[in-house]
PDB file of C-alpha atoms in Angstrom:
ATOM      1  CA  MET A   1      10.674 120.543 144.635  1.00  0.00           C
ATOM      2  CA  THR A   2      13.176 118.002 146.139  1.00  0.00           C
ATOM      3  CA  LEU A   3      14.838 115.547 143.774  1.00  0.00           C
ATOM      4  CA  SER A   4      17.953 114.102 143.180  1.00  0.00           C
ATOM      5  CA  ALA A   5      21.596 115.577 141.858  1.00  0.00           C
ATOM      6  CA  GLY A   6      19.972 116.639 138.334  1.00  0.00           C
ATOM      7  CA  ILE A   7      17.807 118.912 140.459  1.00  0.00           C
ATOM      8  CA  ALA A   8      16.173 121.470 137.917  1.00  0.00           C
ATOM      9  CA  PRO A   9      16.523 125.278 139.142  1.00  0.00           C
ATOM     10  CA  GLY A  10      13.500 126.408 139.736  1.00  0.00           C
ATOM     11  CA  ARG A  11      10.590 123.888 140.147  1.00  0.00           C
ATOM     12  CA  ARG A  12       9.142 125.486 143.307  1.00  0.00           C
ATOM     13  CA  GLY A  13       5.938 126.373 142.461  1.00  0.00           C
ATOM     14  CA  GLY A  14       6.548 129.752 141.066  1.00  0.00           C
ATOM     15  CA  THR A  15       3.272 131.888 140.125  1.00  0.00           C
ATOM     16  CA  GLY A  16       4.119 134.031 137.311  1.00  0.00           C
ATOM     17  CA  VAL A  17       4.182 133.309 133.799  1.00  0.00           C
ATOM     18  CA  ILE A  18       7.518 132.315 132.492  1.00  0.00           C
ATOM     19  CA  GLU A  19       7.577 129.751 136.137  1.00  0.00           C
ATOM     20  CA  GLN A  20       4.247 127.962 135.004  1.00  0.00           C
ATOM     21  CA  GLN A  21       5.540 127.709 131.591  1.00  0.00           C
ATOM     22  CA  VAL A  22       8.483 126.445 132.984  1.00  0.00           C
ATOM     23  CA  ASP A  23       7.369 124.376 135.474  1.00  0.00           C
ATOM     24  CA  ALA A  24       4.606 122.511 132.268  1.00  0.00           C
ATOM     25  CA  ALA A  25       7.773 122.044 129.976  1.00  0.00           C
ATOM     26  CA  TRP A  26       9.250 120.430 132.981  1.00  0.00           C
ATOM     27  CA  TRP A  27       6.456 118.044 133.931  1.00  0.00           C
ATOM     28  CA  ARG A  28       6.796 117.334 129.994  1.00  0.00           C
ATOM     29  CA  ALA A  29       9.792 115.736 130.049  1.00  0.00           C
ATOM     30  CA  VAL A  30       9.369 113.694 133.205  1.00  0.00           C
ATOM     31  CA  SER A  31       6.321 112.066 131.831  1.00  0.00           C
ATOM     32  CA  TRP A  32       7.933 111.239 128.630  1.00  0.00           C
ATOM     33  CA  ALA A  33      10.785 109.870 130.396  1.00  0.00           C
ATOM     34  CA  ARG A  34       8.426 107.362 132.664  1.00  0.00           C
ATOM     35  CA  GLU A  35       6.469 106.570 129.441  1.00  0.00           C
ATOM     36  CA  VAL A  36       9.537 105.684 127.570  1.00  0.00           C
ATOM     37  CA  CYS A  37      11.129 103.490 131.303  1.00  0.00           C
ATOM     38  CA  ALA A  38       7.290 102.235 131.403  1.00  0.00           C
ATOM     39  CA  ASP A  39       7.230 100.803 127.744  1.00  0.00           C
ATOM     40  CA  PRO A  40       9.345  97.020 128.343  1.00  0.00           C
ATOM     41  CA  THR A  41      10.429  96.941 124.314  1.00  0.00           C
ATOM     42  CA  ALA A  42      12.422 100.302 124.742  1.00  0.00           C
ATOM     43  CA  VAL A  43      16.214 100.464 123.392  1.00  0.00           C
ATOM     44  CA  TYR A  44      18.905 103.282 124.522  1.00  0.00           C
ATOM     45  CA  LEU A  45      21.253 103.159 121.654  1.00  0.00           C
ATOM     46  CA  ASP A  46      24.656 104.938 121.207  1.00  0.00           C
ATOM     47  CA  THR A  47      27.928 105.125 118.450  1.00  0.00           C
ATOM     48  CA  GLU A  48      30.932 106.851 118.222  1.00  0.00           C
ATOM     49  CA  THR A  49      32.181 107.503 114.661  1.00  0.00           C
ATOM     50  CA  THR A  50      34.632 108.478 112.164  1.00  0.00           C
ATOM     51  CA  GLY A  51      33.954 112.371 112.922  1.00  0.00           C
ATOM     52  CA  LEU A  52      30.581 114.986 112.346  1.00  0.00           C
ATOM     53  CA  GLY A  53      30.477 115.165 108.428  1.00  0.00           C
ATOM     54  CA  GLY A  54      28.954 113.363 105.985  1.00  0.00           C
ATOM     55  CA  ASP A  55      31.180 110.768 105.132  1.00  0.00           C
ATOM     56  CA  ALA A  56      31.637 109.770 108.815  1.00  0.00           C
ATOM     57  CA  GLU A  57      30.915 105.978 109.695  1.00  0.00           C
ATOM     58  CA  VAL A  58      30.450 104.065 113.107  1.00  0.00           C
ATOM     59  CA  VAL A  59      32.834 102.640 114.710  1.00  0.00           C
ATOM     60  CA  ASP A  60      31.366 101.356 117.817  1.00  0.00           C
ATOM     61  CA  ILE A  61      27.719 100.963 118.227  1.00  0.00           C
ATOM     62  CA  ALA A  62      25.498  99.780 121.746  1.00  0.00           C
ATOM     63  CA  LEU A  63      22.307  99.016 122.081  1.00  0.00           C
ATOM     64  CA  VAL A  64      20.904  98.331 125.777  1.00  0.00           C
ATOM     65  CA  SER A  65      17.693  97.599 126.720  1.00  0.00           C
ATOM     66  CA  ALA A  66      14.468  98.883 129.159  1.00  0.00           C
ATOM     67  CA  ASP A  67      15.975  96.521 131.519  1.00  0.00           C
ATOM     68  CA  GLY A  68      20.018  96.934 131.164  1.00  0.00           C
ATOM     69  CA  ARG A  69      20.787  94.221 129.518  1.00  0.00           C
ATOM     70  CA  VAL A  70      23.138  94.475 126.939  1.00  0.00           C
ATOM     71  CA  LEU A  71      21.729  93.416 123.844  1.00  0.00           C
ATOM     72  CA  LEU A  72      24.011  94.532 120.822  1.00  0.00           C
ATOM     73  CA  ASP A  73      28.060  95.715 121.975  1.00  0.00           C
ATOM     74  CA  THR A  74      30.340  95.266 119.174  1.00  0.00           C
ATOM     75  CA  LEU A  75      33.535  97.634 117.215  1.00  0.00           C
ATOM     76  CA  VAL A  76      32.375  97.685 113.538  1.00  0.00           C
ATOM     77  CA  ARG A  77      34.994  98.229 110.521  1.00  0.00           C
ATOM     78  CA  PRO A  78      34.324 101.306 108.775  1.00  0.00           C
ATOM     79  CA  GLN A  79      35.213 101.268 104.749  1.00  0.00           C
ATOM     80  CA  GLY A  80      37.343 105.295 105.127  1.00  0.00           C
ATOM     81  CA  PRO A  81      40.238 105.830 107.613  1.00  0.00           C
ATOM     82  CA  ILE A  82      39.715 106.697 111.759  1.00  0.00           C
ATOM     83  CA  PRO A  83      41.076 110.589 111.928  1.00  0.00           C
ATOM     84  CA  ALA A  84      43.719 110.822 115.219  1.00  0.00           C
ATOM     85  CA  ALA A  85      41.120 113.100 116.128  1.00  0.00           C
ATOM     86  CA  ALA A  86      38.282 110.875 116.487  1.00  0.00           C
ATOM     87  CA  SER A  87      40.795 108.351 117.596  1.00  0.00           C
ATOM     88  CA  ARG A  88      41.379 111.143 120.548  1.00  0.00           C
ATOM     89  CA  ILE A  89      38.632 111.505 121.605  1.00  0.00           C
ATOM     90  CA  HIS A  90      36.941 106.969 122.115  1.00  0.00           C
ATOM     91  CA  GLY A  91      40.367 105.946 121.777  1.00  0.00           C
ATOM     92  CA  ILE A  92      39.593 103.186 118.859  1.00  0.00           C
ATOM     93  CA  VAL A  93      41.947 103.115 116.847  1.00  0.00           C
ATOM     94  CA  ALA A  94      42.319 101.524 112.900  1.00  0.00           C
ATOM     95  CA  GLU A  95      43.702  97.617 114.672  1.00  0.00           C
ATOM     96  CA  ASP A  96      41.331  97.922 116.872  1.00  0.00           C
ATOM     97  CA  VAL A  97      38.705  97.666 113.863  1.00  0.00           C
ATOM     98  CA  ARG A  98      40.612  95.537 111.737  1.00  0.00           C
ATOM     99  CA  TRP A  99      39.082  92.268 112.447  1.00  0.00           C
ATOM    100  CA  ALA A 100      35.660  93.651 113.126  1.00  0.00           C
ATOM    101  CA  PRO A 101      32.488  93.147 111.340  1.00  0.00           C
ATOM    102  CA  GLY A 102      31.725  95.481 108.997  1.00  0.00           C
ATOM    103  CA  TRP A 103      28.423  97.657 108.233  1.00  0.00           C
ATOM    104  CA  ASP A 104      26.921  95.320 106.215  1.00  0.00           C
ATOM    105  CA  GLU A 105      27.232  92.385 108.831  1.00  0.00           C
ATOM    106  CA  VAL A 106      25.807  94.463 111.934  1.00  0.00           C
ATOM    107  CA  HIS A 107      23.222  95.688 109.247  1.00  0.00           C
ATOM    108  CA  ALA A 108      20.484  92.749 109.937  1.00  0.00           C
ATOM    109  CA  GLU A 109      20.990  92.460 113.281  1.00  0.00           C
ATOM    110  CA  LEU A 110      20.869  96.020 113.934  1.00  0.00           C
ATOM    111  CA  CYS A 111      17.245  96.166 111.711  1.00  0.00           C
ATOM    112  CA  ALA A 112      15.991  93.415 113.771  1.00  0.00           C
ATOM    113  CA  LEU A 113      16.444  95.199 116.857  1.00  0.00           C
ATOM    114  CA  LEU A 114      15.312  97.997 116.065  1.00  0.00           C
ATOM    115  CA  HIS A 115      12.607  97.327 114.057  1.00  0.00           C
ATOM    116  CA  GLY A 116       9.074  99.074 115.631  1.00  0.00           C
ATOM    117  CA  ARG A 117      11.069 100.035 119.285  1.00  0.00           C
ATOM    118  CA  ALA A 118      11.356 103.498 120.517  1.00  0.00           C
ATOM    119  CA  VAL A 119      14.936 104.287 120.197  1.00  0.00           C
ATOM    120  CA  VAL A 120      16.560 106.277 123.155  1.00  0.00           C
ATOM    121  CA  VAL A 121      19.397 108.080 121.821  1.00  0.00           C
ATOM    122  CA  TYR A 122      21.561 111.369 123.081  1.00  0.00           C
ATOM    123  CA  ASN A 123      21.681 113.446 120.813  1.00  0.00           C
ATOM    124  CA  ALA A 124      19.410 111.413 118.710  1.00  0.00           C
ATOM    125  CA  ASP A 125      19.915 112.951 115.080  1.00  0.00           C
ATOM    126  CA  TYR A 126      23.262 112.890 114.980  1.00  0.00           C
ATOM    127  CA  ASP A 127      23.345 109.174 115.874  1.00  0.00           C
ATOM    128  CA  ARG A 128      20.184 108.566 113.933  1.00  0.00           C
ATOM    129  CA  ARG A 129      22.520 110.431 110.715  1.00  0.00           C
ATOM    130  CA  ILE A 130      24.672 108.297 110.999  1.00  0.00           C
ATOM    131  CA  VAL A 131      23.229 105.291 111.067  1.00  0.00           C
ATOM    132  CA  SER A 132      21.206 106.972 107.750  1.00  0.00           C
ATOM    133  CA  GLN A 133      24.837 107.090 106.269  1.00  0.00           C
ATOM    134  CA  CYS A 134      25.935 103.774 106.486  1.00  0.00           C
ATOM    135  CA  CYS A 135      23.194 102.453 105.622  1.00  0.00           C
ATOM    136  CA  GLN A 136      23.559 104.515 102.449  1.00  0.00           C
ATOM    137  CA  ARG A 137      26.887 103.741 101.732  1.00  0.00           C
ATOM    138  CA  HIS A 138      26.678 100.312 101.795  1.00  0.00           C
ATOM    139  CA  ARG A 139      23.118 100.313  99.426  1.00  0.00           C
ATOM    140  CA  LEU A 140      21.211  98.535 102.376  1.00  0.00           C
ATOM    141  CA  ALA A 141      17.749  99.938 104.021  1.00  0.00           C
ATOM    142  CA  ASP A 142      17.834 101.998 106.855  1.00  0.00           C
ATOM    143  CA  VAL A 143      16.349 101.355 110.259  1.00  0.00           C
ATOM    144  CA  ALA A 144      13.262 101.577 111.198  1.00  0.00           C
ATOM    145  CA  ALA A 145      12.428 102.304 114.077  1.00  0.00           C
ATOM    146  CA  ARG A 146      10.542 105.491 116.481  1.00  0.00           C
ATOM    147  CA  TRP A 147      13.505 107.752 117.358  1.00  0.00           C
ATOM    148  CA  HIS A 148      13.542 110.191 121.226  1.00  0.00           C
ATOM    149  CA  CYS A 149      16.326 112.322 121.716  1.00  0.00           C
ATOM    150  CA  ALA A 150      17.114 112.376 125.671  1.00  0.00           C
ATOM    151  CA  MET A 151      19.622 115.206 124.850  1.00  0.00           C
ATOM    152  CA  ARG A 152      16.401 117.659 124.156  1.00  0.00           C
ATOM    153  CA  GLN A 153      14.462 115.916 126.907  1.00  0.00           C
ATOM    154  CA  TYR A 154      17.454 116.451 129.929  1.00  0.00           C
ATOM    155  CA  ALA A 155      17.772 120.240 128.659  1.00  0.00           C
ATOM    156  CA  VAL A 156      14.286 121.017 129.195  1.00  0.00           C
ATOM    157  CA  PHE A 157      14.627 119.206 132.646  1.00  0.00           C
ATOM    158  CA  ARG A 158      16.811 121.099 133.388  1.00  0.00           C
ATOM    159  CA  GLY A 159      14.848 124.509 132.579  1.00  0.00           C
ATOM    160  CA  GLU A 160      17.964 126.465 131.398  1.00  0.00           C
ATOM    161  CA  GLY A 161      16.698 127.926 128.245  1.00  0.00           C
ATOM    162  CA  ALA A 162      18.786 130.239 126.021  1.00  0.00           C
ATOM    163  CA  GLY A 163      16.599 132.487 124.675  1.00  0.00           C
ATOM    164  CA  ARG A 164      15.600 132.074 121.134  1.00  0.00           C
ATOM    165  CA  ARG A 165      17.674 130.044 120.139  1.00  0.00           C
ATOM    166  CA  GLY A 166      16.697 127.107 122.961  1.00  0.00           C
ATOM    167  CA  HIS A 167      17.529 125.383 125.721  1.00  0.00           C
ATOM    168  CA  ARG A 168      21.700 124.699 126.495  1.00  0.00           C
ATOM    169  CA  TRP A 169      22.783 121.001 126.050  1.00  0.00           C
ATOM    170  CA  HIS A 170      24.262 119.702 128.290  1.00  0.00           C
ATOM    171  CA  ARG A 171      26.987 116.512 127.364  1.00  0.00           C
ATOM    172  CA  LEU A 172      26.018 113.508 128.364  1.00  0.00           C
ATOM    173  CA  GLU A 173      28.807 112.883 131.258  1.00  0.00           C
ATOM    174  CA  HIS A 174      27.492 115.675 133.239  1.00  0.00           C
ATOM    175  CA  ALA A 175      23.812 114.588 133.202  1.00  0.00           C
ATOM    176  CA  ALA A 176      24.894 110.864 134.105  1.00  0.00           C
ATOM    177  CA  VAL A 177      26.820 112.487 137.152  1.00  0.00           C
ATOM    178  CA  SER A 178      23.843 114.602 138.250  1.00  0.00           C
ATOM    179  CA  PHE A 179      22.010 111.579 138.668  1.00  0.00           C
ATOM    180  CA  GLY A 180      24.866 109.903 140.521  1.00  0.00           C
ATOM    181  CA  ALA A 181      25.792 107.249 137.631  1.00  0.00           C
ATOM    182  CA  ALA A 182      29.012 106.865 136.034  1.00  0.00           C
ATOM    183  CA  PRO A 183      30.430 108.306 132.705  1.00  0.00           C
ATOM    184  CA  GLY A 184      30.544 106.733 129.892  1.00  0.00           C
ATOM    185  CA  GLY A 185      33.859 107.055 128.682  1.00  0.00           C
ATOM    186  CA  HIS A 186      32.967 107.896 124.994  1.00  0.00           C
ATOM    187  CA  ARG A 187      32.241 104.129 123.975  1.00  0.00           C
ATOM    188  CA  ALA A 188      29.231 102.449 123.020  1.00  0.00           C
ATOM    189  CA  LEU A 189      28.344 100.665 125.593  1.00  0.00           C
ATOM    190  CA  GLY A 190      29.256 103.099 128.332  1.00  0.00           C
ATOM    191  CA  ASP A 191      26.734 105.479 126.673  1.00  0.00           C
ATOM    192  CA  ALA A 192      24.415 103.895 126.217  1.00  0.00           C
ATOM    193  CA  LEU A 193      24.153 102.715 129.692  1.00  0.00           C
ATOM    194  CA  SER A 194      24.769 106.165 130.825  1.00  0.00           C
ATOM    195  CA  CYS A 195      21.724 107.599 128.291  1.00  0.00           C
ATOM    196  CA  ARG A 196      19.155 104.736 130.837  1.00  0.00           C
ATOM    197  CA  ALA A 197      20.298 106.129 133.625  1.00  0.00           C
ATOM    198  CA  VAL A 198      19.781 109.759 132.726  1.00  0.00           C
ATOM    199  CA  VAL A 199      16.269 108.847 131.938  1.00  0.00           C
ATOM    200  CA  LEU A 200      15.603 106.242 134.654  1.00  0.00           C
ATOM    201  CA  GLY A 201      16.928 109.151 136.919  1.00  0.00           C
ATOM    202  CA  MET A 202      14.198 111.795 135.411  1.00  0.00           C
ATOM    203  CA  ALA A 203      11.475 109.799 135.456  1.00  0.00           C
ATOM    204  CA  ALA A 204      12.235 109.712 139.544  1.00  0.00           C
ATOM    205  CA  ALA A 205      12.198 112.870 139.859  1.00  0.00           C
ATOM    206  CA  GLU A 206       9.232 114.068 142.305  1.00  0.00           C
ATOM    207  CA  ALA A 207       7.750 118.037 142.420  1.00  0.00           C
TER     208      ALA A 207
END
């Protein structure tokens, strides 16, 4: 199998049951990526936040179109503090968001941009939860969209199972670099573009 630097091991036409199952899963991941790339309304989203817990808020959000145009790129002023641990990851501190719009100001535009679209995120479960938390915190309607997780699909694409626990997750920057793309640097816009690069790379893979 000839692929880019993101080659998934084991795609060499094995005849055993395990090899056939892995090959079938790999093709499903590639097919998923091709379907996403064929959808001109699909978008790529990423957020940076104040943390991981139930009170975490968005401080940076970006949305990129299927053809790579920036649809949204804004800092967001949270109601709570930005812990130092979070700032060490994305570099955003309280002063940066002092004059940024709050979630209640970003919400309407975000809903309009995402409504009914396929929204592709690297680790969609996390970003979807944080977006929902922000909506609940501000007593606003949740975002209506069709969420897709590129991280799960990339794990299948790589074919690196971990027994009963499923596939091993890969960091976004590593996935992006495997296709020759620059890492996003833990900012929303850069990571949204990296996510798009990963999906494009998977879609271009050939057996």
